[in-house]
Amino acid sequence: MKLSPREALCLIVFLGVGGQWIAWRLKLPSILILLIFGILSGPVFQIIDTNTLFGPLLLPLVSVLVSIILFEGGLSLRLVELKAVGRAFVGLATFGVGITFLASAYGAKLILGFEPTLALLFGAILVVTGPTVIGPLLQHARPSGKVASILRWEGIGLDPLGAVLALAVYEVAVTPASHNGTYLGITSILFALAVGTLVAGAAAASFMYAMKRSLIPEHLQSPVTLLFVLLSFGGADYIGGESGLFAVTLLGIILSNQKSFDLQQIQRFKEPLTVLLISILFITLGARLSIEDIYGIEWSHLYFVLYLICVVRPLAVFVSTVGANLTWNERLYLAFFAPRGIVAAAVTSVFALELERAGFVGAGRIVPAMFVVIVSTVTVYGLLARPFAKYLRLVKVDPQGILFVGSTPMVRKIAKAVQAEGIAVLLVDSTWSNISASRLEGLPSHYGSILSSNLIEEINLGDLGKLLAMTPNSELNALACVKFKQLFSPENVYQLPFEQHQRVGHRKEVAVEQRGSYLFGDLAALPVLEREFGVDATIKTTKFTKEFDYAAFNTLYGQRALPLFILKEPGVIRPILAGETLAPLEGESLLSIVRNEATQGSE
């Protein structure tokens, strides 16, 4: 049964978004469900014929959609992370790329029987991993330390490099024997990188100029951003071949790390757009497979996947991370983890068609082989990512780090004191000025909404186990707690009390299922906290002894102090709940905010 083009388009969107929802419900990587739906609707039941539906626009459309996804990925990368993981990332982007390229090509020739040109192209494409699958898998595994940041940078940063490398191989393949194909391949790489850098820099400078001078109205910021992305992609590709993906990724990184203007409107726009684009892409590419491709899957494809997992990836990681200040367990986990995703599928489809047009017989064989790699690696890593992280002790059983929702001056003061006790902190806020101030104070921060669907994929949760919602918006605090209850468990999500809850004769009680546990005390709603204690209040750490117990503390500070946290031992922290009767033990420490005496005397 064949559908009309209009009906087929509606079905693609329906299957894509529905597949995302089913994957969320089943807690499975969405790519698996989307590929299954695509294969069922295409080669199996032949409901969707993508070649008829899109015609010659199919692969250009795929390339454009991938460019938007990579731009979104670039927006999630923070240069500050490179201070910790830069050596490992540079190694993976140089030695790692070279080893993966050559070893994968050798395996494709030896195991899959590809002729040399096809094997080299396949090896070049396998350089990429996949930001669309790495994020969800890291969210599930939650490895601690530097591992998550390295994998995110690798997943986004190497994808355009893989496309450029594939272009160089293609240039060599189609170059007549009378010319120096190797020279042309190397120059095409350098030229593509140079063009991508120049185009991204020019686009970023133009966009920032327009934003800083308020030349773009707020309601047009997202569409104009998309305009700059597409212009960068199309312009770079026109000038420098396949340099468009590199240009848009670099553009995203530049805009993400500038401090001139607020990206809030852009961040809101990109999340639902990216989900929709990924859904459409996987359904379309899965449906493009033929029934002959499915029947053509052989045991050699699975042997090749084992070769990638057990030989190529470990070799690339262990060579490229020498001297990278990583533990052996972190290097083992990096060596284990390399799923392939949407960019690998899209680039494979594009170059397979280009080689077929250039007269290479059998070029289409790389398409089903890549889909086997994608499905197999996502399945293996999806099932084993968390157990292996636990085995390597990269998952903390009871992580003590605190995710602060909000980054106002009072929250920053409290977070700074917690950080000084050796506890990991991360501040999330959708107000750019607050995030800028946090970063200037040396506090790890993330710009975006705590309710964002992509947030958990963009931040490293490995060391975090508690959430403290401390924004001026009590409803937002409650929603944040509800969102993170499943991830952190209900007893580890907290929020400041509703301000109305504290007013005499205007008591507003919210069911505990719809919020987090109330923090600190009767003066703990943020506006009240700031009004009563002021920005000049100090955070004190008091260790209790036989000579100085909690009663002595109360005698000394009285109503000037509001207890915040109990430190049972170094590195173990517990927020104090509103209405809690405190009885700290000898050896425990109390973090409290203390109103200074001048403020006290002026009331």
mmCIF file of C-alpha atoms in Angstrom, residues 11-21 34 37 275 279-280 283:
data_model
loop_
_atom_site.group_PDB
_atom_site.id
_atom_site.type_symbol
_atom_site.label_atom_id
_atom_site.label_comp_id
_atom_site.label_asym_id
_atom_site.label_seq_id
_atom_site.Cartn_x
_atom_site.Cartn_y
_atom_site.Cartn_z
ATOM 1 C CA LEU A 11 2.959 9.517 8.646
ATOM 2 C CA ILE A 12 6.682 10.308 8.895
ATOM 3 C CA VAL A 13 6.026 13.023 11.472
ATOM 4 C CA PHE A 14 3.549 10.794 13.318
ATOM 5 C CA LEU A 15 5.958 7.836 13.480
ATOM 6 C CA GLY A 16 8.885 10.080 14.407
ATOM 7 C CA VAL A 17 7.275 11.916 17.302
ATOM 8 C CA GLY A 18 5.373 8.792 18.380
ATOM 9 C CA GLY A 19 8.618 6.817 18.367
ATOM 10 C CA GLN A 20 10.274 9.422 20.597
ATOM 11 C CA TRP A 21 7.390 9.175 23.050
ATOM 12 C CA LEU A 34 12.847 5.271 15.135
ATOM 13 C CA PHE A 37 9.566 2.291 12.558
ATOM 14 C CA VAL A 275 13.593 16.507 18.450
ATOM 15 C CA SER A 279 12.572 11.998 14.344
ATOM 16 C CA ILE A 280 12.023 12.851 10.666
ATOM 17 C CA ILE A 283 12.253 7.535 9.890
#
